[in-house]
XYZ file of C-alpha atoms in Angstrom:
297
model
C -39.906 0.780 -8.687
C -39.427 3.721 -10.712
C -38.820 3.850 -14.842
C -36.414 6.836 -16.223
C -33.661 7.260 -17.934
C -29.783 8.375 -17.373
C -29.471 11.591 -18.574
C -25.315 11.933 -16.234
C -22.450 9.658 -15.409
C -19.943 11.506 -13.334
C -17.320 10.054 -11.194
C -19.908 6.187 -10.628
C -22.899 8.283 -9.735
C -25.306 8.067 -12.065
C -27.878 10.466 -12.895
C -32.115 9.286 -12.920
C -34.961 12.082 -14.335
C -37.758 10.072 -13.279
C -40.985 11.340 -12.951
C -39.821 15.279 -13.348
C -37.485 15.007 -10.671
C -33.415 13.828 -11.098
C -32.129 11.067 -9.037
C -28.476 10.429 -8.253
C -27.699 7.091 -7.897
C -25.381 4.428 -7.635
C -25.926 0.806 -9.285
C -26.653 -2.135 -7.676
C -23.171 -4.445 -7.519
C -24.556 -7.043 -9.450
C -23.608 -5.296 -12.723
C -19.957 -4.983 -11.509
C -20.880 -9.029 -11.419
C -21.705 -9.295 -14.451
C -19.394 -6.618 -16.638
C -22.083 -4.563 -17.135
C -21.904 -0.950 -17.067
C -24.911 1.606 -16.854
C -24.862 3.628 -20.188
C -26.123 7.762 -20.542
C -29.260 6.834 -22.018
C -30.741 3.833 -20.760
C -34.021 3.006 -19.755
C -33.727 2.111 -16.353
C -35.354 1.021 -12.749
C -34.666 3.220 -9.499
C -35.495 2.711 -5.762
C -35.742 5.543 -4.337
C -33.953 5.741 -0.999
C -35.218 6.370 2.814
C -32.669 8.588 2.673
C -33.706 10.356 0.232
C -32.972 13.956 1.767
C -29.431 13.602 2.701
C -28.199 14.824 -1.329
C -27.691 18.175 -0.383
C -27.931 18.675 -4.465
C -30.219 15.210 -5.582
C -32.759 12.458 -4.288
C -30.555 10.055 -3.675
C -31.678 6.470 -5.499
C -30.180 2.981 -5.796
C -30.283 1.478 -9.950
C -31.592 -1.622 -10.229
C -32.608 -3.081 -13.667
C -31.691 -1.432 -16.617
C -34.030 -2.353 -19.340
C -33.392 -3.710 -23.474
C -31.301 -1.235 -25.104
C -32.189 -0.925 -28.427
C -28.868 -0.021 -29.517
C -25.569 0.500 -27.338
C -21.668 2.405 -28.706
C -18.839 1.517 -27.104
C -17.032 4.727 -27.411
C -18.968 6.996 -26.815
C -20.342 5.166 -24.375
C -24.352 5.638 -25.002
C -27.418 4.285 -25.654
C -30.259 4.018 -26.861
C -29.927 6.878 -29.820
C -31.457 7.485 -32.776
C -29.112 7.919 -35.030
C -25.622 10.199 -35.087
C -24.136 13.282 -36.106
C -19.716 12.136 -36.768
C -17.980 15.951 -36.893
C -14.930 16.487 -38.500
C -13.089 19.515 -38.938
C -12.079 21.111 -42.910
C -8.045 22.222 -41.511
C -7.303 22.088 -38.073
C -7.293 18.697 -37.038
C -6.699 18.026 -40.088
C -9.686 15.018 -41.433
C -8.887 11.337 -40.958
C -10.088 9.574 -42.441
C -9.745 5.832 -40.947
C -11.627 7.365 -38.049
C -14.178 8.650 -40.244
C -14.654 5.188 -41.542
C -14.400 2.963 -38.371
C -17.045 5.165 -37.150
C -19.277 4.827 -39.705
C -18.727 1.103 -39.112
C -19.493 0.833 -35.760
C -22.927 3.303 -36.350
C -24.031 0.986 -39.358
C -23.068 -1.773 -37.185
C -25.614 -0.648 -34.590
C -28.436 -0.158 -37.235
C -27.887 3.821 -35.872
C -28.554 6.869 -38.706
C -25.818 8.347 -39.492
C -25.318 11.933 -40.106
C -21.369 13.654 -41.389
C -21.167 17.496 -40.643
C -17.848 18.851 -42.214
C -17.641 22.014 -40.004
C -15.260 25.458 -40.130
C -15.771 25.269 -43.725
C -14.786 29.389 -43.151
C -11.439 28.756 -42.271
C -11.033 26.335 -45.374
C -11.098 26.686 -48.845
C -14.551 23.687 -50.846
C -11.880 21.955 -52.555
C -10.096 21.080 -50.083
C -12.955 18.885 -48.642
C -16.057 18.694 -51.509
C -14.516 15.376 -52.683
C -15.348 13.891 -49.259
C -18.759 15.186 -49.492
C -19.029 13.764 -52.891
C -17.509 10.929 -51.727
C -20.173 9.398 -49.485
C -22.571 11.695 -51.089
C -22.362 8.645 -53.710
C -22.435 5.544 -51.236
C -25.900 7.522 -49.826
C -24.143 9.444 -46.483
C -25.738 12.422 -45.858
C -23.334 14.955 -45.452
C -23.690 18.934 -44.697
C -20.459 21.527 -44.859
C -21.216 24.669 -42.265
C -19.952 27.000 -39.671
C -19.926 26.744 -36.585
C -18.907 29.377 -35.699
C -20.232 31.385 -38.184
C -23.548 30.416 -38.100
C -23.205 29.281 -42.088
C -25.719 26.606 -42.942
C -26.682 25.671 -39.770
C -30.244 25.631 -40.710
C -29.235 22.213 -42.686
C -29.042 20.864 -39.438
C -31.558 21.209 -37.626
C -34.503 19.981 -38.851
C -32.894 16.915 -38.520
C -32.688 16.718 -34.553
C -36.640 17.196 -33.957
C -37.542 15.147 -31.422
C -34.333 12.655 -32.108
C -31.884 11.384 -29.832
C -28.846 12.887 -31.070
C -25.512 11.414 -30.204
C -22.900 14.468 -31.693
C -19.054 12.906 -31.975
C -15.988 13.169 -33.428
C -12.783 14.082 -32.460
C -11.092 17.016 -29.771
C -11.297 19.925 -31.362
C -13.492 20.199 -34.205
C -15.780 22.281 -32.658
C -18.968 19.141 -31.719
C -19.846 21.805 -29.053
C -19.452 25.327 -30.621
C -22.406 23.379 -33.010
C -24.459 21.863 -30.132
C -23.965 25.965 -28.767
C -25.465 27.238 -32.062
C -28.580 25.158 -32.777
C -29.081 25.359 -29.568
C -28.299 28.534 -26.905
C -29.983 27.603 -24.107
C -26.925 25.191 -23.716
C -23.508 26.653 -23.080
C -21.315 24.693 -23.619
C -17.692 24.428 -22.968
C -15.546 25.141 -25.862
C -11.345 25.329 -26.858
C -9.565 25.920 -29.104
C -7.261 24.190 -31.116
C -3.053 24.054 -29.870
C -1.906 25.922 -32.719
C 1.425 24.115 -32.083
C 0.192 20.587 -32.336
C -2.902 21.284 -34.511
C -5.090 19.395 -32.351
C -7.817 20.651 -30.481
C -7.343 20.495 -26.241
C -10.671 18.412 -24.243
C -13.265 20.224 -23.142
C -15.870 18.122 -22.935
C -15.580 15.509 -19.971
C -18.632 13.069 -19.978
C -21.254 12.279 -21.752
C -24.970 13.733 -20.712
C -28.819 13.808 -22.388
C -29.654 17.552 -22.832
C -32.704 18.137 -24.057
C -32.910 20.326 -27.123
C -36.221 22.872 -26.930
C -37.139 22.179 -29.855
C -38.374 18.665 -29.281
C -35.620 15.423 -28.842
C -32.452 15.222 -27.096
C -28.402 15.594 -28.037
C -25.722 13.886 -26.488
C -22.288 15.949 -27.010
C -19.640 13.572 -26.264
C -15.367 13.521 -25.299
C -13.069 14.219 -28.380
C -10.848 10.586 -28.906
C -8.238 9.960 -31.555
C -8.511 6.116 -31.995
C -11.739 3.297 -32.656
C -11.242 -0.596 -32.613
C -14.247 -2.544 -34.368
C -15.766 -3.483 -31.255
C -17.767 -7.082 -31.871
C -17.521 -6.646 -35.680
C -16.312 -10.376 -37.354
C -14.541 -10.669 -40.832
C -17.536 -12.212 -42.234
C -19.851 -9.235 -41.019
C -17.273 -6.380 -41.880
C -18.715 -6.621 -45.669
C -22.720 -6.081 -44.765
C -21.696 -2.199 -42.882
C -20.328 -1.410 -46.499
C -23.959 0.339 -47.533
C -22.382 0.437 -51.382
C -22.385 -3.308 -51.690
C -24.842 -3.935 -49.875
C -27.020 -3.982 -53.413
C -23.865 -6.542 -55.317
C -24.147 -9.260 -52.467
C -25.313 -12.400 -53.805
C -24.600 -12.138 -57.010
C -20.864 -13.032 -56.585
C -19.567 -15.793 -58.705
C -18.449 -17.954 -55.323
C -21.252 -17.844 -52.587
C -19.868 -16.606 -49.219
C -16.892 -14.551 -51.198
C -15.480 -12.369 -49.371
C -14.682 -9.928 -52.284
C -11.159 -9.581 -51.005
C -8.964 -12.365 -53.421
C -11.531 -14.789 -55.315
C -12.359 -14.543 -58.739
C -15.342 -13.202 -60.652
C -16.167 -11.244 -57.364
C -18.795 -8.309 -58.443
C -17.466 -6.040 -55.415
C -14.599 -6.274 -56.801
C -15.509 -5.276 -60.489
C -17.141 -2.149 -58.844
C -13.997 -1.215 -58.322
C -12.312 -1.145 -61.200
C -15.430 0.230 -63.450
C -15.791 3.185 -60.502
C -18.839 2.904 -59.035
C -17.314 2.228 -55.706
C -14.924 3.872 -54.835
C -11.140 2.773 -55.061
C -10.355 3.935 -51.672
C -13.234 2.437 -49.499
C -12.910 -0.617 -50.880
C -8.119 -0.636 -49.508
C -10.384 0.260 -46.376
C -12.368 -2.689 -46.124
C -10.088 -5.194 -47.519
C -7.093 -3.541 -44.149
C -9.812 -3.597 -41.975
C -11.118 -7.488 -43.781
C -7.575 -9.196 -42.945
C -7.133 -7.315 -39.451
C -10.131 -8.563 -38.081
C -8.430 -12.384 -39.850
C -5.548 -11.459 -38.151
C -7.051 -11.605 -34.861
C -6.289 -14.119 -32.661
C -9.871 -15.088 -31.220
C -10.062 -15.938 -27.177
């Protein structure tokens, strides 16, 4: 067997780079029976087909085993990434902070380093997004405001990509593909425009693909999305995915404090004093209650 990495998946076929070649692969039926879906970024073992030369473009192989993942995301469906660039637009599509919060929680759960990128600053006023920069920078997130189209502040992002595997994610129309084209001229990704009628982006990225950077490292452009579930997160674990809560954990009056209703809660006290942003805490309570009501089967 040969070890390789899945770099692309289309219509049930997986394209695996191994030994400086790309193989067109099908996954063994056992993965379907065990409800395991191969992901872009997976390190796999493949066996080469005796009919290797029957493909017009790529030699044929079969995925036999998926090696242990260090992390994975369901949306976008990728594995073994070092960091995630969460891209939003400062104009259109309008920033939905709930979607940003949910994506940050998903990233925190998988121990992936998050970056927040606010694109299209050439189209908006700083006053429209400065509060986002202030809020999330104070929490400890790296936030960058730039313009992919005009190549403003692009150089702020480049050093963070070198020798890393980075997934770019965010709603359709925020400029993920345009940003990647600005960062790496060899990519030539298809880009789209925001609909003037509904002020939403159109899908231009239709599949996830692992692409090499000339500076070293890999990037993944992903299809846009407008909703995100908190898969795999429980109400008990939720608080550990809010970085600003962590320094105060264990200092509340009651052990196992949920930070929702108990007296003597240090988190709620920090909200009152402004140490923790009220909007962030409100998001925590909303998600906690949603997870509390989720029926477990």
